[in-house]
Coordinates of C-alpha atoms in Angstrom, one line a residue:
X4 CA 61.7 58.9 -131.4
X5 CA 58.1 58.9 -130.2
X6 CA 55.7 57.5 -132.4
X7 CA 52.2 56.6 -132.2
X8 CA 52.8 57.2 -128.6
X9 CA 49.1 57.3 -127.3
X10 CA 47.7 54.7 -126.3
X11 CA 44.0 54.1 -127.0
X12 CA 41.2 51.4 -126.8
X13 CA 40.7 50.1 -130.5
X14 CA 37.7 48.2 -129.3
X15 CA 34.8 46.8 -131.8
X16 CA 34.8 50.2 -134.2
X17 CA 37.9 48.2 -135.9
X18 CA 36.8 45.0 -137.7
X19 CA 38.1 41.8 -136.2
X20 CA 39.8 40.8 -139.5
X21 CA 41.6 43.7 -139.7
X22 CA 43.6 43.5 -136.4
X23 CA 46.1 41.7 -138.0
X24 CA 46.1 42.5 -141.8
X25 CA 44.4 39.8 -143.3
X26 CA 46.8 39.7 -146.6
X27 CA 49.5 38.5 -144.0
X28 CA 47.9 35.4 -142.4
X29 CA 49.2 32.1 -141.9
X30 CA 46.7 30.7 -144.7
X31 CA 48.6 29.6 -147.6
X32 CA 47.8 31.7 -151.4
X33 CA 47.1 29.5 -154.0
X34 CA 50.0 28.1 -156.3
X35 CA 49.2 29.4 -159.7
X36 CA 52.7 28.1 -161.5
X37 CA 52.0 30.6 -164.6
X38 CA 52.1 34.2 -165.2
X39 CA 54.8 36.9 -165.2
X40 CA 54.6 39.9 -163.0
X41 CA 57.0 42.9 -163.5
X42 CA 57.7 44.9 -160.4
X43 CA 59.1 48.2 -160.7
X44 CA 61.2 49.2 -157.8
X45 CA 63.3 46.7 -155.2
X46 CA 62.4 48.5 -152.1
X47 CA 60.6 46.7 -149.2
X48 CA 57.0 46.6 -150.3
X49 CA 58.2 45.4 -154.4
X50 CA 60.9 42.8 -152.5
X51 CA 57.9 41.3 -150.2
X52 CA 55.6 41.3 -153.0
X53 CA 58.1 39.4 -155.0
X54 CA 58.7 37.0 -152.3
X55 CA 55.0 36.4 -152.1
X56 CA 54.7 36.0 -155.7
X57 CA 57.0 33.7 -156.1
X58 CA 56.0 31.5 -153.6
X59 CA 52.8 31.2 -155.3
X60 CA 54.6 29.9 -158.6
X61 CA 54.4 33.1 -160.1
X62 CA 57.4 34.2 -162.4
X63 CA 58.9 37.7 -161.0
X64 CA 61.1 40.2 -163.0
X65 CA 62.0 43.2 -160.5
X66 CA 63.5 46.5 -162.2
X67 CA 65.4 48.9 -160.0
X68 CA 66.4 52.1 -161.2
X69 CA 69.5 52.3 -159.0
X70 CA 72.5 50.5 -158.4
X71 CA 71.2 48.6 -155.2
X72 CA 68.2 47.4 -153.4
X73 CA 66.3 48.1 -150.1
X74 CA 64.6 51.5 -151.0
X75 CA 64.8 53.8 -148.3
X76 CA 66.5 50.9 -145.7
X77 CA 70.1 51.8 -146.2
X78 CA 72.8 50.8 -144.0
X79 CA 76.4 52.9 -143.8
X80 CA 78.8 50.8 -143.4
X81 CA 82.1 51.6 -141.4
X82 CA 81.1 54.8 -139.9
X83 CA 80.7 53.8 -136.3
X84 CA 81.7 50.3 -134.4
X85 CA 78.0 49.6 -134.2
X86 CA 75.3 49.4 -137.6
X87 CA 74.3 53.4 -138.5
X88 CA 71.4 53.6 -140.5
X89 CA 70.9 56.4 -143.4
X90 CA 67.3 55.6 -143.6
X91 CA 64.6 53.5 -141.7
X92 CA 65.8 52.5 -138.2
X93 CA 63.1 51.8 -136.1
X94 CA 60.9 48.6 -135.8
X95 CA 57.2 50.4 -134.8
X96 CA 54.5 48.6 -133.9
X97 CA 53.7 46.5 -130.3
X98 CA 52.1 47.5 -127.4
X99 CA 48.2 48.2 -128.1
X100 CA 46.2 47.6 -124.9
X101 CA 42.9 46.3 -127.1
X102 CA 44.9 42.8 -127.9
X103 CA 48.2 43.7 -128.4
X104 CA 48.6 43.0 -131.7
X105 CA 51.8 43.7 -133.2
X106 CA 53.1 44.4 -136.2
X107 CA 53.8 41.2 -138.2
X108 CA 57.5 42.8 -138.7
X109 CA 57.9 43.0 -135.0
X110 CA 56.5 39.2 -134.4
X111 CA 58.9 38.0 -137.2
X112 CA 61.8 39.4 -135.5
X113 CA 61.2 38.5 -132.2
X114 CA 60.6 34.9 -133.6
X115 CA 63.7 34.9 -135.2
X116 CA 65.9 36.5 -132.7
X117 CA 64.2 38.4 -129.6
X118 CA 67.9 39.9 -128.4
X119 CA 67.8 42.0 -131.3
X120 CA 64.8 43.9 -130.4
X121 CA 66.0 47.2 -128.2
X122 CA 63.0 48.8 -127.1
X123 CA 63.6 52.6 -127.4
X124 CA 63.5 54.4 -123.7
X125 CA 64.4 54.1 -120.5
X126 CA 67.0 56.7 -120.9
X127 CA 66.5 60.6 -120.3
X128 CA 65.2 62.9 -123.2
X129 CA 66.6 66.6 -123.2
X130 CA 64.6 69.5 -124.1
X131 CA 66.0 72.7 -125.3
X132 CA 64.8 75.7 -123.7
X133 CA 65.9 79.0 -125.3
X134 CA 69.5 78.6 -125.5
X135 CA 69.8 76.2 -122.3
X136 CA 68.0 72.8 -121.6
X137 CA 66.4 70.5 -119.0
X138 CA 66.1 66.8 -119.2
X139 CA 63.4 64.2 -118.2
X140 CA 63.5 63.2 -115.7
X141 CA 63.3 65.0 -113.5
X142 CA 62.3 67.8 -115.4
X143 CA 58.8 68.5 -116.9
X144 CA 56.8 71.9 -116.8
X145 CA 53.2 72.9 -117.9
X146 CA 54.6 74.0 -121.3
X147 CA 55.8 70.7 -122.3
X148 CA 52.6 69.0 -120.3
X149 CA 50.4 71.3 -122.6
X150 CA 52.4 69.8 -125.9
X151 CA 52.3 66.2 -124.7
X152 CA 48.9 66.3 -124.2
X153 CA 48.2 67.7 -127.7
X154 CA 50.2 64.7 -129.1
X155 CA 48.2 62.4 -127.2
X156 CA 45.2 63.5 -127.9
X157 CA 45.2 64.7 -131.5
X158 CA 43.3 61.6 -132.7
X159 CA 40.1 62.9 -131.1
X160 CA 40.2 65.9 -133.1
X161 CA 36.9 66.3 -135.4
X162 CA 37.0 69.7 -137.1
X163 CA 38.3 70.7 -140.7
X164 CA 41.1 69.7 -142.1
X165 CA 42.7 72.6 -141.6
X166 CA 46.6 73.1 -141.3
X167 CA 47.8 71.8 -137.9
X168 CA 49.9 75.1 -137.5
X169 CA 46.8 77.3 -137.8
X170 CA 44.8 75.1 -135.3
X171 CA 47.4 75.7 -133.0
X172 CA 47.7 79.3 -133.5
X173 CA 43.7 79.9 -133.3
X174 CA 43.0 77.4 -130.6
X175 CA 46.0 77.6 -128.6
X176 CA 48.0 81.1 -129.1
X177 CA 50.6 78.9 -130.4
X178 CA 52.8 80.1 -133.5
X179 CA 56.1 80.5 -134.7
X180 CA 57.2 83.0 -132.2
X181 CA 56.1 80.8 -129.3
X182 CA 59.2 79.4 -127.3
X183 CA 57.4 76.2 -127.6
X184 CA 56.7 76.0 -131.0
X185 CA 59.7 73.8 -131.8
X186 CA 58.2 71.2 -129.4
X187 CA 55.3 71.0 -131.3
X188 CA 57.1 70.9 -134.5
X189 CA 59.8 68.0 -134.0
X190 CA 57.6 65.9 -131.8
X191 CA 54.8 65.9 -134.6
X192 CA 55.9 67.5 -137.6
X193 CA 59.5 65.9 -137.9
X194 CA 58.0 62.7 -136.6
X195 CA 55.2 62.3 -139.6
X196 CA 58.1 63.6 -142.0
X197 CA 57.3 67.0 -142.5
X198 CA 56.6 70.1 -140.9
X199 CA 53.5 70.9 -138.9
X200 CA 52.4 73.8 -141.2
X201 CA 52.2 71.0 -143.5
X202 CA 49.5 68.4 -141.7
X203 CA 46.0 68.5 -141.9
X204 CA 44.2 68.3 -138.8
X205 CA 41.7 66.0 -139.5
X206 CA 43.7 63.6 -141.8
X207 CA 46.3 63.1 -139.1
X208 CA 43.6 62.8 -136.5
X209 CA 42.1 59.7 -138.6
X210 CA 45.6 58.2 -139.6
X211 CA 46.0 57.9 -136.2
X212 CA 42.8 56.4 -135.3
X213 CA 43.5 53.6 -138.0
X214 CA 46.9 52.7 -136.3
X215 CA 46.3 49.2 -135.4
X216 CA 49.7 47.8 -134.1
X217 CA 50.5 49.7 -130.6
X218 CA 52.6 52.4 -129.2
X219 CA 56.4 51.0 -128.7
X220 CA 59.3 51.7 -130.7
X221 CA 62.6 49.7 -131.3
X222 CA 66.0 49.8 -132.5
X223 CA 67.6 46.6 -134.0
X224 CA 71.0 45.4 -132.5
X225 CA 72.1 44.7 -136.0
X226 CA 71.6 46.1 -139.4
X227 CA 68.0 46.5 -140.7
X228 CA 68.8 45.4 -144.4
X229 CA 70.5 42.1 -143.8
X230 CA 67.8 41.1 -141.3
X231 CA 65.1 42.0 -144.0
X232 CA 67.0 40.0 -146.3
X233 CA 67.7 36.9 -144.2
X234 CA 63.6 37.1 -143.1
X235 CA 62.0 37.9 -146.8
X236 CA 64.1 38.8 -149.4
X237 CA 66.9 36.3 -150.1
X238 CA 64.8 34.1 -152.6
X239 CA 63.9 37.2 -154.9
X240 CA 67.5 39.1 -154.9
X241 CA 68.8 37.6 -158.0
X242 CA 65.5 38.7 -160.0
X243 CA 66.9 42.0 -159.8
X244 CA 68.0 43.8 -162.3
X245 CA 69.4 47.3 -161.8
X246 CA 69.7 50.4 -163.4
X247 CA 66.6 50.1 -164.8
X248 CA 64.9 53.3 -165.1
X249 CA 61.2 53.0 -166.1
X250 CA 59.8 55.5 -168.6
X251 CA 56.6 54.5 -169.5
X252 CA 54.4 51.2 -168.7
X253 CA 51.3 50.1 -171.1
X254 CA 48.5 48.1 -169.7
X255 CA 45.5 46.0 -170.6
X256 CA 43.7 43.4 -169.1
X257 CA 45.8 40.9 -171.0
X258 CA 49.3 41.7 -171.0
X259 CA 51.5 44.7 -169.7
X260 CA 54.8 46.4 -171.7
X261 CA 57.1 48.2 -169.6
X262 CA 59.8 50.7 -171.0
X263 CA 63.0 51.6 -169.7
X264 CA 65.5 54.3 -170.4
X265 CA 68.0 52.1 -171.5
X266 CA 65.4 50.6 -174.6
X267 CA 64.6 47.7 -173.1
X268 CA 61.2 46.5 -172.7
X269 CA 59.8 43.9 -170.7
X270 CA 56.2 41.9 -171.2
X271 CA 54.1 40.4 -168.8
X272 CA 50.8 39.8 -167.2
X273 CA 50.8 42.4 -164.7
X274 CA 52.8 45.2 -163.1
X275 CA 53.1 46.4 -159.5
X276 CA 54.5 49.8 -159.1
X277 CA 56.2 50.7 -155.8
X278 CA 58.0 53.2 -156.4
X279 CA 58.0 56.2 -153.8
X280 CA 55.1 58.8 -153.8
X281 CA 57.5 61.8 -154.8
X282 CA 58.1 59.3 -158.4
X283 CA 54.6 59.5 -159.3
X284 CA 54.2 63.0 -158.4
X285 CA 57.0 64.5 -160.7
X286 CA 55.3 62.1 -163.8
X287 CA 58.4 60.2 -164.0
X288 CA 56.3 57.0 -165.5
X289 CA 54.0 57.6 -168.4
X290 CA 51.1 55.5 -168.2
X291 CA 49.1 54.4 -170.9
X292 CA 45.8 54.3 -170.4
X293 CA 46.7 57.2 -168.4
X294 CA 45.6 56.5 -164.5
X295 CA 42.1 56.9 -163.2
X296 CA 41.2 60.3 -162.0
X297 CA 40.8 59.3 -158.5
X298 CA 44.5 58.2 -158.5
X299 CA 45.8 61.1 -160.1
X300 CA 44.3 63.2 -157.3
X301 CA 45.5 60.7 -154.6
X302 CA 49.2 61.1 -155.7
X303 CA 48.7 65.1 -155.9
X304 CA 47.0 65.2 -152.2
X305 CA 49.0 62.8 -150.3
X306 CA 52.1 64.9 -148.9
X307 CA 56.2 63.9 -149.4
X308 CA 58.8 66.3 -149.1
X309 CA 62.6 67.0 -148.0
X310 CA 64.1 64.6 -145.5
X311 CA 67.8 64.1 -144.3
X312 CA 69.6 62.5 -141.3
X313 CA 72.6 63.9 -140.5
X314 CA 75.1 61.8 -138.5
X315 CA 78.1 63.1 -136.4
X316 CA 80.7 61.2 -134.8
X317 CA 82.6 62.6 -131.6
X318 CA 85.7 61.4 -129.7
X319 CA 83.5 62.1 -126.9
X320 CA 80.2 61.6 -125.5
X321 CA 79.8 65.2 -124.3
X322 CA 75.9 64.7 -123.9
X323 CA 76.5 61.5 -121.3
X324 CA 75.3 58.2 -121.5
X325 CA 72.0 59.3 -119.6
X326 CA 70.5 61.1 -122.8
X327 CA 69.1 58.9 -125.4
X328 CA 67.1 62.0 -127.4
X329 CA 67.1 65.8 -127.5
X330 CA 64.4 67.8 -128.7
X331 CA 66.1 71.4 -130.4
X332 CA 65.2 74.4 -131.4
X333 CA 67.2 74.9 -134.3
X334 CA 67.1 73.1 -137.7
X335 CA 68.6 70.0 -136.2
X336 CA 64.7 69.4 -134.9
X337 CA 65.2 66.1 -133.3
X338 CA 68.4 64.1 -132.4
X339 CA 69.2 60.6 -131.1
X340 CA 72.2 58.2 -129.6
X341 CA 71.7 55.4 -131.9
X342 CA 74.5 53.3 -130.2
X343 CA 73.2 53.9 -126.8
X344 CA 72.6 50.3 -125.3
X345 CA 73.8 48.3 -128.6
X346 CA 75.9 45.3 -128.3
X347 CA 80.0 46.4 -128.3
X348 CA 78.7 50.0 -129.6
X349 CA 80.7 53.2 -128.7
X350 CA 78.2 55.9 -127.8
X351 CA 80.0 58.5 -129.7
X352 CA 77.2 58.9 -132.4
X353 CA 74.4 61.4 -132.7
X354 CA 71.8 61.1 -135.6
X355 CA 70.0 64.5 -136.2
X356 CA 66.4 63.7 -138.0
X357 CA 65.4 66.7 -140.1
X358 CA 62.4 66.8 -141.9
X359 CA 60.2 69.4 -144.1
X360 CA 61.1 73.1 -144.3
X361 CA 64.4 72.7 -141.9
X362 CA 65.3 69.6 -144.3
X363 CA 65.1 72.0 -147.4
X364 CA 67.1 74.7 -145.9
X365 CA 69.9 72.1 -144.5
X366 CA 69.8 70.5 -148.1
X367 CA 70.3 73.9 -149.9
X368 CA 73.5 75.0 -148.1
X369 CA 75.5 71.3 -148.6
X370 CA 78.3 70.7 -146.3
X371 CA 77.2 73.6 -144.6
X372 CA 74.9 71.7 -142.5
X373 CA 77.2 69.8 -140.6
X374 CA 78.5 73.8 -139.3
X375 CA 75.2 74.5 -138.4
X376 CA 74.2 71.2 -136.5
X377 CA 77.6 71.8 -134.5
X378 CA 76.8 75.2 -133.9
X379 CA 73.4 74.3 -132.1
X380 CA 75.1 71.7 -130.2
X381 CA 77.7 73.8 -129.4
X382 CA 75.0 76.1 -128.0
X383 CA 74.1 73.6 -125.2
X384 CA 77.1 72.2 -124.8
X385 CA 79.3 75.0 -124.3
X386 CA 81.4 74.3 -127.7
X387 CA 82.1 70.6 -127.0
X388 CA 80.7 69.4 -130.2
X389 CA 83.1 71.1 -132.3
X390 CA 85.7 70.3 -129.7
X391 CA 85.0 66.1 -130.1
X392 CA 83.9 66.5 -133.7
X393 CA 85.4 63.5 -135.8
X394 CA 83.2 63.2 -139.0
X395 CA 80.0 63.1 -140.4
X396 CA 77.8 61.6 -143.2
X397 CA 74.9 63.2 -144.7
X398 CA 71.9 61.1 -145.9
X399 CA 69.8 64.0 -147.9
X400 CA 66.7 61.8 -149.2
X401 CA 65.5 65.0 -151.3
X402 CA 68.5 64.3 -153.5
X403 CA 68.0 60.4 -154.3
X404 CA 67.4 60.6 -157.7
X405 CA 64.9 57.9 -157.7
X406 CA 63.4 58.4 -154.4
X407 CA 63.6 62.6 -153.9
X408 CA 62.3 62.8 -150.2
X409 CA 61.7 61.0 -146.9
X410 CA 58.1 59.7 -146.6
X411 CA 54.5 60.3 -147.3
X412 CA 52.7 62.2 -144.4
X413 CA 49.0 63.0 -144.1
X414 CA 48.7 66.7 -145.9
X415 CA 44.8 68.3 -145.7
X416 CA 42.9 66.2 -148.2
X417 CA 44.5 63.1 -147.4
X418 CA 41.9 61.3 -145.3
X419 CA 38.1 61.9 -145.5
X420 CA 37.1 59.4 -142.9
X421 CA 38.5 56.3 -142.0
X422 CA 36.9 54.2 -145.1
X423 CA 37.5 57.3 -147.5
X424 CA 41.2 58.2 -148.4
X425 CA 43.3 59.1 -150.7
X426 CA 45.8 56.3 -149.9
X427 CA 43.0 53.5 -150.7
X428 CA 42.7 55.5 -154.0
X429 CA 46.4 55.4 -154.4
X430 CA 46.5 51.9 -153.4
X431 CA 43.6 50.5 -155.9
X432 CA 44.5 48.3 -158.8
X433 CA 43.4 49.3 -162.4
X434 CA 41.4 47.0 -164.7
X435 CA 43.0 43.8 -162.6
X436 CA 46.7 44.8 -164.5
X437 CA 48.2 47.6 -163.1
X438 CA 49.0 47.6 -158.8
X439 CA 50.3 49.9 -156.7
X440 CA 52.1 49.4 -153.1
X441 CA 54.3 51.2 -151.0
X442 CA 54.3 52.8 -147.5
X443 CA 52.1 55.5 -148.9
X444 CA 49.3 53.4 -150.1
X445 CA 48.7 51.7 -146.6
X446 CA 45.7 53.1 -145.0
X447 CA 46.5 51.9 -141.5
X448 CA 50.3 52.1 -141.3
X449 CA 51.9 54.7 -143.8
X450 CA 55.4 55.7 -143.4
X451 CA 56.6 52.6 -141.6
X452 CA 58.7 49.6 -142.9
X453 CA 56.2 47.1 -141.5
X454 CA 53.1 49.3 -143.5
X455 CA 55.5 49.2 -146.6
X456 CA 55.7 45.4 -146.2
X457 CA 51.9 44.6 -145.8
X458 CA 51.4 46.9 -148.9
X459 CA 53.6 44.1 -150.6
X460 CA 51.7 41.4 -149.1
X461 CA 48.4 42.8 -150.1
X462 CA 49.2 44.0 -153.8
X463 CA 50.7 40.5 -154.3
X464 CA 47.5 38.9 -152.9
X465 CA 45.6 41.0 -155.2
X466 CA 47.8 39.9 -158.4
X467 CA 47.3 36.2 -157.4
X468 CA 43.6 36.7 -157.2
X469 CA 43.3 38.5 -160.3
X470 CA 45.6 35.5 -162.0
X471 CA 43.2 32.8 -160.4
X472 CA 39.8 33.9 -161.3
X473 CA 40.6 35.9 -164.5
X474 CA 38.7 39.4 -165.2
X475 CA 35.7 37.9 -166.6
X476 CA 34.4 36.5 -163.0
X477 CA 31.5 38.1 -162.3
X478 CA 30.4 36.1 -158.9
X479 CA 32.1 37.6 -155.9
X480 CA 30.1 36.0 -153.0
X481 CA 28.2 32.8 -152.7
X482 CA 27.0 33.6 -149.0
X483 CA 26.1 36.8 -147.5
X484 CA 24.5 37.3 -143.9
X485 CA 23.6 40.8 -142.8
X486 CA 21.8 40.7 -138.9
X487 CA 22.3 42.4 -135.9
X488 CA 22.4 41.5 -132.1
X489 CA 21.4 43.8 -129.7
X490 CA 23.9 47.2 -130.6
X491 CA 26.5 45.1 -132.9
X492 CA 25.8 44.5 -136.5
X493 CA 27.2 41.8 -138.5
X494 CA 28.4 41.5 -142.1
X495 CA 29.1 38.0 -142.8
X496 CA 30.6 37.1 -146.0
X497 CA 32.1 34.3 -148.1
X498 CA 34.1 35.9 -150.7
X499 CA 35.2 33.8 -153.7
X500 CA 38.0 36.5 -155.0
X501 CA 39.5 39.4 -153.0
X502 CA 37.1 42.5 -153.9
X503 CA 36.2 46.2 -153.0
X504 CA 33.7 46.0 -150.0
X505 CA 31.6 48.7 -148.2
X506 CA 29.4 48.5 -145.4
X507 CA 26.8 50.9 -144.5
X508 CA 23.8 51.4 -142.3
X509 CA 20.7 53.4 -143.5
X510 CA 17.4 54.8 -141.9
X511 CA 14.1 53.2 -143.2
X512 CA 13.5 56.4 -145.5
X513 CA 16.9 55.6 -147.8
X514 CA 19.4 58.0 -145.9
X515 CA 22.7 56.9 -145.4
X516 CA 23.2 56.9 -141.3
X517 CA 27.1 55.9 -141.3
X518 CA 29.3 54.0 -143.7
X519 CA 31.3 51.5 -141.4
X520 CA 33.9 50.2 -143.5
X521 CA 35.3 50.5 -147.4
X522 CA 38.5 48.9 -148.3
X523 CA 39.6 45.7 -149.8
X524 CA 38.6 42.5 -148.3
X525 CA 40.3 38.9 -148.5
X526 CA 38.8 36.1 -150.0
X527 CA 37.0 33.2 -148.1
X528 CA 34.9 33.2 -144.8
X529 CA 35.1 36.4 -142.7
X530 CA 32.9 38.0 -140.3
X531 CA 33.0 42.2 -139.5
X532 CA 31.2 43.3 -136.6
X533 CA 30.6 46.9 -135.4
X534 CA 29.7 48.8 -132.5
X535 CA 26.5 50.7 -133.6
X536 CA 25.6 52.0 -130.1
X537 CA 25.5 55.5 -130.8
X538 CA 22.5 55.0 -133.1
X539 CA 19.0 55.5 -131.8
X540 CA 17.2 52.2 -131.0
X541 CA 15.2 51.1 -133.8
X542 CA 14.8 49.6 -137.5
X543 CA 17.4 50.1 -140.2
X544 CA 18.6 48.7 -143.4
X545 CA 22.3 47.1 -143.4
X546 CA 23.9 47.6 -146.9
X547 CA 27.0 45.6 -148.4
X548 CA 28.4 46.5 -151.7
X549 CA 30.9 44.1 -153.2
X550 CA 32.0 45.3 -156.3
X551 CA 29.2 46.5 -157.8
X552 CA 26.7 43.8 -156.2
X553 CA 24.5 45.4 -153.3
X554 CA 23.1 43.2 -150.6
X555 CA 20.4 44.9 -147.7
X556 CA 18.9 43.5 -145.0
X557 CA 16.6 45.3 -142.7
X558 CA 17.3 44.8 -138.8
X559 CA 16.3 45.8 -135.3
X560 CA 19.0 47.4 -133.3
X561 CA 18.4 47.2 -129.6
X562 CA 20.2 47.5 -126.2

């Protein structure tokens, strides 16, 4: 995998407070010692939120529809002599050149035991070209370079939110008949959990620009879920109630009621929904009152579809110990060798990472997917795959009844700008009573484990704030200072609670020149700074909107 493999300078365009998510700071959250929060879903987001809430003295009830916890983090026991992952496998997020802010998950693992982090790369990559293949190093040609440059620079796209496949066809003449189409679809489509025929160009560009935590990827020299349990989840595992299929949630400013399919009813002060986006899309949970229009639209717009891991075990490593990843032309899309470099591991397993339309087809033929995968490998390796094949395991996430898909992706319309997106609308609390978390709600790091954990931390902080100040608190901030120095504008605030904030620049005639920021901000003293060097020198009005309270200040921007 080559997740977020471009490297660009973030600089002052990103608020300093967001370089590492503010809800994961070392500042302790207030102790509440009262209140009950019902958490729907025991995946990474729900469990991290539960941990944070419990540490604040809040009672948590975790309702999990299945018989196990962890969501899309799931080990396969006994398949090989090392840990094989059916779901999440990589730790993303280190290597950003603008201050190198790693994901807090990477930092937590590194502090616990750095030897568990195995950086992906350092071995050869194989690229299928027709019925043969080349390996890098040393092979590289102009077509691979074109694909690589497109991948590296897609964050700079500034056009309409058309489908990526349409953009490639119109601008570069690359369609499904092109001999290198599969390179683009595997490197981008599969990586983002779908096909390039379903990704919006503007949305993926904005999503990439929002990614804060660098380009390095790591495999783990241990099993993912037990590690997360050790680091974060252990204190709340006893609070999980399994086989609780939530069917409806009734909520108000003072209480919530959660109904399950087995007839059980749970009541509390707040509810946190962390189910996968696909479950919300199919309206498996009824909400009373109905969800706000913006949230319903976000659920419908953000993409999430089929995805599977097809895992193959062989008696011999016919692909050699030099090759770690393979970009395939057929249904198998992208393949890697998960045991390479792991302590005591026999390098005899390949994982086929299959997303979007390819996953839909492979799912439709059930166990026949193994035959397809072996045939595609046989084509490249002279029948060796079938000759040395031992056993297989298929994890088809679209068939999991309480998950029904891989992970969210930026379909057209997901992002309007860096500060306006369906992910922010999906994440927004409703009436300080109903809260949402999960990778799809993370505006910066969706489709990752650390993004899910961050969303749980954010939702927990929102809940704690609501329980702390109540719903009738009208004062948002007791200090707001808006000013400019040369070509940098500053928004200095002391907010009394977590709130929605929007920062903009207007000209003196009252027309908005640029919106700089729109997201939740934490309570406390914080300063946001933005470079506005693209604006003409002169006088402007800075505007900060905190919830519904508007603050303005005329400033002079100079160079």
